[in-house]
Structure formats: C-alpha cells, structure tokens
Short mmCIF file of C-alpha atoms in Angstrom, two decimals:
data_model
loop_
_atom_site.label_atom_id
_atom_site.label_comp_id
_atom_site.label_asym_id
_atom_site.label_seq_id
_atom_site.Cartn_x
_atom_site.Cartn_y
_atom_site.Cartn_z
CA UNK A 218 32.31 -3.23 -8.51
CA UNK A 219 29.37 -4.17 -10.53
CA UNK A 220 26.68 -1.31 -11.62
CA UNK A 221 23.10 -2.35 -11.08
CA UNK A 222 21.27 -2.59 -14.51
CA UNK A 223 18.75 -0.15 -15.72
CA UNK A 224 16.26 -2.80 -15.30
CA UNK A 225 16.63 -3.09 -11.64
CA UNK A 226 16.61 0.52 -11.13
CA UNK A 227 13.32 0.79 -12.89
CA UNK A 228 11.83 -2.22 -11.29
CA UNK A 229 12.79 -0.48 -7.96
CA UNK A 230 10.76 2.59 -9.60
CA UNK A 231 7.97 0.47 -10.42
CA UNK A 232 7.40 -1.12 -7.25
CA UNK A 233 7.68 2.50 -5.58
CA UNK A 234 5.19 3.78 -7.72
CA UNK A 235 2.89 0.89 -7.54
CA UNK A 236 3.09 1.34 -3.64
CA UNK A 237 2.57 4.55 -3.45
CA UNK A 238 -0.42 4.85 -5.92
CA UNK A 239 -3.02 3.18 -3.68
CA UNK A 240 -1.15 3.90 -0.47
CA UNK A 241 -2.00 7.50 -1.53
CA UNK A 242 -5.54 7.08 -2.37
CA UNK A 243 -6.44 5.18 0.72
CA UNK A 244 -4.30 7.77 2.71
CA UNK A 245 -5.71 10.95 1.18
CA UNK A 246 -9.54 9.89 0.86
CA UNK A 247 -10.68 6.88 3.02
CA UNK A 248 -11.82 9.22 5.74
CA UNK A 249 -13.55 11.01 3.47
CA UNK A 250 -15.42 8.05 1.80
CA UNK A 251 -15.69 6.58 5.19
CA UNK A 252 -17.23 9.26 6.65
CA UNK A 253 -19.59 10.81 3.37
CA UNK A 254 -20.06 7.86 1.44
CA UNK A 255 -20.50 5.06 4.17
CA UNK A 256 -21.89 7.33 6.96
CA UNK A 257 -19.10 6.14 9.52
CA UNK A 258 -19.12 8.59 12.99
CA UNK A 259 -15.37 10.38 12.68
CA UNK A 260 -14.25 9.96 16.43
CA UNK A 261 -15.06 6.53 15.80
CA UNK A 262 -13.06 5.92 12.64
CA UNK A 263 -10.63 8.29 14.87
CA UNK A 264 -10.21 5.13 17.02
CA UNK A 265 -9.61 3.36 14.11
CA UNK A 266 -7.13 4.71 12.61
CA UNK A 267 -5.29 4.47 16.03
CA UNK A 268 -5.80 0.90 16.70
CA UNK A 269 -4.96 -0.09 12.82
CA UNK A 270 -1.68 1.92 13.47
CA UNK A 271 -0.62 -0.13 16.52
CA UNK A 272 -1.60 -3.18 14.48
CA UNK A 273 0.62 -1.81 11.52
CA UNK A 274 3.80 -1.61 13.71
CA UNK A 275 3.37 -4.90 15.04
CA UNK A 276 2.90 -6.77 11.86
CA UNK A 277 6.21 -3.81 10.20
CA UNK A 278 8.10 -5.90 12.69
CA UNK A 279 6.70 -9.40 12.23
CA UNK A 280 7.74 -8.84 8.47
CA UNK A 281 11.09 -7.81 9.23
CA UNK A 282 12.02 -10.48 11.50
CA UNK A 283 10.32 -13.22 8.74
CA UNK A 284 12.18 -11.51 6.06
CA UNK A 285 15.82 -12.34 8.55
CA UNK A 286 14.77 -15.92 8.53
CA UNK A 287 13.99 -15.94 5.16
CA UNK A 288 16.11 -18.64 2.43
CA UNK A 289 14.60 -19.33 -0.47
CA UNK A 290 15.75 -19.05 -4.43
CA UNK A 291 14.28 -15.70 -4.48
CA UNK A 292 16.22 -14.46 -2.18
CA UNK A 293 14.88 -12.79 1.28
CA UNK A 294 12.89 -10.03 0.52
CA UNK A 295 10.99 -11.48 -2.96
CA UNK A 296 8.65 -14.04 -1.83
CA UNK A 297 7.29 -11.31 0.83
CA UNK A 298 6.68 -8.55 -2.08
CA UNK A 299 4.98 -11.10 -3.98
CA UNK A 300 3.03 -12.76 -1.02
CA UNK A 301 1.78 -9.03 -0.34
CA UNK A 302 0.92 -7.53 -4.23
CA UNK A 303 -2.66 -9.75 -3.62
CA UNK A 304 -2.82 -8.55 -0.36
CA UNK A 305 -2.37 -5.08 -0.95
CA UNK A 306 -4.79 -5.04 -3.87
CA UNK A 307 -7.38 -6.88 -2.31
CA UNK A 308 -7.26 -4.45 1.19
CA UNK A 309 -7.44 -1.74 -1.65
CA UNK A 310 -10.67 -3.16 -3.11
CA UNK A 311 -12.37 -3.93 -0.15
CA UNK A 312 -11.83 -0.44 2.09
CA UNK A 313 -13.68 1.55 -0.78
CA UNK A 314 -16.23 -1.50 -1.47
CA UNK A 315 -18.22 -0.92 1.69
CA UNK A 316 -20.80 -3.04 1.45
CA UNK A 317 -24.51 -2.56 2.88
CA UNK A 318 -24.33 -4.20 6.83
CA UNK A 319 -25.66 -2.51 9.73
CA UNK A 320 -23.61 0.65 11.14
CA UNK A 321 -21.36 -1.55 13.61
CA UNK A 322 -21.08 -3.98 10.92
CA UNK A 323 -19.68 -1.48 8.65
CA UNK A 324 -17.25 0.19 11.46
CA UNK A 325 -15.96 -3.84 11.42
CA UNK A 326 -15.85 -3.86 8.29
CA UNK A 327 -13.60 -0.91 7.61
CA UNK A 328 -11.19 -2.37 10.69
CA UNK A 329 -10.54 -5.53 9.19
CA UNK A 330 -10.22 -4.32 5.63
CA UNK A 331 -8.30 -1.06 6.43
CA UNK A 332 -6.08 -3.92 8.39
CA UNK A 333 -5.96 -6.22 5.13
CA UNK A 334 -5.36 -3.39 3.48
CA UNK A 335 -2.40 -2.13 5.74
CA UNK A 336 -0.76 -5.72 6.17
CA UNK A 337 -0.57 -6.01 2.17
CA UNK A 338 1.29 -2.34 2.34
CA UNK A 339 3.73 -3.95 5.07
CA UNK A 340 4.08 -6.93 3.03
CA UNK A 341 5.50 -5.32 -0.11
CA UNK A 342 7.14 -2.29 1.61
CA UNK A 343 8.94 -3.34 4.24
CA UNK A 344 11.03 -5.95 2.01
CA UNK A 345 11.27 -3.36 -0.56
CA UNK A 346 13.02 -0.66 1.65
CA UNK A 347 15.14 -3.47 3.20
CA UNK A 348 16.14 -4.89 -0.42
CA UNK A 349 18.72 -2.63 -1.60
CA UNK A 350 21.35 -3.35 0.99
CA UNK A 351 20.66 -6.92 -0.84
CA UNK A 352 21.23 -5.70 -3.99
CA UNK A 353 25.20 -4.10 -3.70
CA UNK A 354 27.62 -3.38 -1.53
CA UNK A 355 28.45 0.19 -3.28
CA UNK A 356 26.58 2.93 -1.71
CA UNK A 357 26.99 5.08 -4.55
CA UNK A 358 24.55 2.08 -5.88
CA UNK A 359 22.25 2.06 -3.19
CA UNK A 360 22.12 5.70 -3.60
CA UNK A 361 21.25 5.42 -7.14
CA UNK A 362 18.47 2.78 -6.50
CA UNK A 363 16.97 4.82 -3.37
CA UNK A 364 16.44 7.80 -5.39
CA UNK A 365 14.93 5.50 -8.39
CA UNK A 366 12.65 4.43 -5.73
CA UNK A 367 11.79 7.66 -4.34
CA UNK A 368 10.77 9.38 -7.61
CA UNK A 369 8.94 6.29 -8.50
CA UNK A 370 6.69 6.88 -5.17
CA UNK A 371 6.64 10.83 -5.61
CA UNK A 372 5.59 10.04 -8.93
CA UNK A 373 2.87 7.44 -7.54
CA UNK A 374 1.35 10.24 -4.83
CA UNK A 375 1.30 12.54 -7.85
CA UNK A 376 -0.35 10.16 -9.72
CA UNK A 377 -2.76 9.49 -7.40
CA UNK A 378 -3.33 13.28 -6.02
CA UNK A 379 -4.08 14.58 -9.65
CA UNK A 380 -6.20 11.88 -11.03
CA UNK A 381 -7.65 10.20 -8.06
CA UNK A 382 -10.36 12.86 -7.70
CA UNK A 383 -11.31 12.79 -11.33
CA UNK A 384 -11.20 9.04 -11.58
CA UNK A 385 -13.56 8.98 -8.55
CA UNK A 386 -15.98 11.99 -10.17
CA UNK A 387 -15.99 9.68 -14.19
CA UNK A 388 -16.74 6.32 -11.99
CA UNK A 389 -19.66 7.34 -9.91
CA UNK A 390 -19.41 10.90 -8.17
CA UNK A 391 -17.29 12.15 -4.65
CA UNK A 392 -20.29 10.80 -2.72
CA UNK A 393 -20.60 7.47 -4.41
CA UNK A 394 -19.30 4.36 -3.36
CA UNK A 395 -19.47 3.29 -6.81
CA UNK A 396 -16.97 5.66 -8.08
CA UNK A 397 -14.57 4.83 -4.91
CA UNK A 398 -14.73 1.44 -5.49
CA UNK A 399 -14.73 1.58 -9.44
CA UNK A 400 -11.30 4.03 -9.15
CA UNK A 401 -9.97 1.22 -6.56
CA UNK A 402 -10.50 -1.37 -8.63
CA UNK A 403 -8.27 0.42 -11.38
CA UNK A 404 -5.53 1.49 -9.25
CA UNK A 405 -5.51 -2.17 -7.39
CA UNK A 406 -4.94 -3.66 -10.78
CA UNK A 407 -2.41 -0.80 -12.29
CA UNK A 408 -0.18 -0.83 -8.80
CA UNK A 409 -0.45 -4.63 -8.91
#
C-alpha cells in the first residue's frame, strides 16, 4: 500500500490550521465586537446565532450532497475547498467590518455576513473532513492524516486564542472596530 507523502500530510495541516484560525476568532470574539464595538442588543444577536445555525446545517448538507455529485479533474472535494477559501475570507472581513447603517441595518448586516461567513467555513470544511477517505484506503493512513489535521487546527485555535487579542489591542483597541477589522483582514489573508 502506498504511504501518503509528507506534502499531503502538511497540506492537510495547513488547511486545518487555516480553518481554524478565523473560525476561532469569529467564534471566540464576534459577540463581543458585536455587542461592544457595534452596539448590537445580545438577545437579539442570541436569535442570531440560532437562525445562522439552522442555516449552517442546511447548507453542511447541501455541500455534502454537491460534493457526491461532484466529477471533475480535481477530484470531488477540491473545487469546493477552493470555491470556499474567497468565501470564507470575505465572511471573515465583513463580520468585523461593521459598517455605519442604522441599528436594524446593522443586525442585517451581521446575519448575512455571519451567514457568508459560515457558508465559506462549510465550503472548505466539509470537503476537507470528507477528503481523506479519498486520499487511501489504509486506515493507518487516514489515521496519520486526521491527526496532521487535528494539530494543524489545535494549532490554528492556539494561534488565534494567544494573538488574536493582541493583534486586535496593536490594530485599533478591544472596543474598536478598526482593530477587529484590521486583525481580520490579516488572518483572512494568512488562513487564505
């Protein structure tokens, strides 16, 4: 049987860590930037958060079933990570841009691009868990690869839960939108 190459254990890593850097930030701080820097009620954004989750398992299992009818050169799984790294990155960009609308503008606002956001997570994700049974038959292999994967996204929420904060305080301040959306910027391009 055929041993994966180092390379495709550390692009596994990469894309793992890439995932997880942003999926951490917008996990760990968008309510509070929602809620301190934008001025968005929290049983509202509560709401949210619910709705955008319903949305999110709809569109986990739209991907899926694309990704079965999916025949291309690529491969399945491919063309939807790379359809999704724009995606993701621009949902990334736009939850902590926030821009200046009236309140129920801004609650809109943060729907659609926490939903932009999510689908561009979905996009990438989904095809990258599903991947390895793609990748070998051996599953010593897909062992290997998983735990590749999984210390490239503990390494991404580490990443992101050390220097997140400090990224956010040398762009602009924890009450700034500027330094939200300056630190998103960075990680939208880095996880990209």
């Amino acid at each position: 049987m055929n041993k994966l190459k180092i390379s495709q254990r550390m692009g596994y890593f990469s894309g793992m860590l890439g995932c997880n850097i942003g999926y951490s930030m917008v996990n760990t701080f968008l309510l509070i930037f929602f809620t301190d820097a934008v001025g968005l009620n929290p049983a509202l954004l509560s709401v949210m958060f619910l709705v955008t989750k319903l949305f999110d398992g709809v569109t986990d299992y739209i991907v899926g079933s694309l990704i079965d009818v999916t025949d291309t050169k690529l491969g399945r799984n491919k063309p939807w990570m790379l359809v999704g790294i724009p995606v993701y990155a621009i949902g990334l960009i736009m939850v902590f841009a926030a821009p200046q609308f009236a309140s129920e503008f801004r609650l809109l606002y943060a729907y659609v691009s926490y939903m932009i956001f999510c689908f561009g997570f979905t996009l990438i994700n989904v095809p990258m868990n599903s991947i390895v049974s793609f990748m070998t038959p051996d599953p010593d292999e897909r062992t290997s690869i998983l735990t590749f994967g999984n210390l490239g996204g503990t390494l991404g929420v580490l990443i992101a839960m050390v220097g997140v904060p400090a990224m956010i305080q040398m762009n602009g301040g924890t009450n700034s939108i500027t330094g939200y959306s300056k630190t998103a910027l960075i990680l939208a391009f880095v996880a990209s």
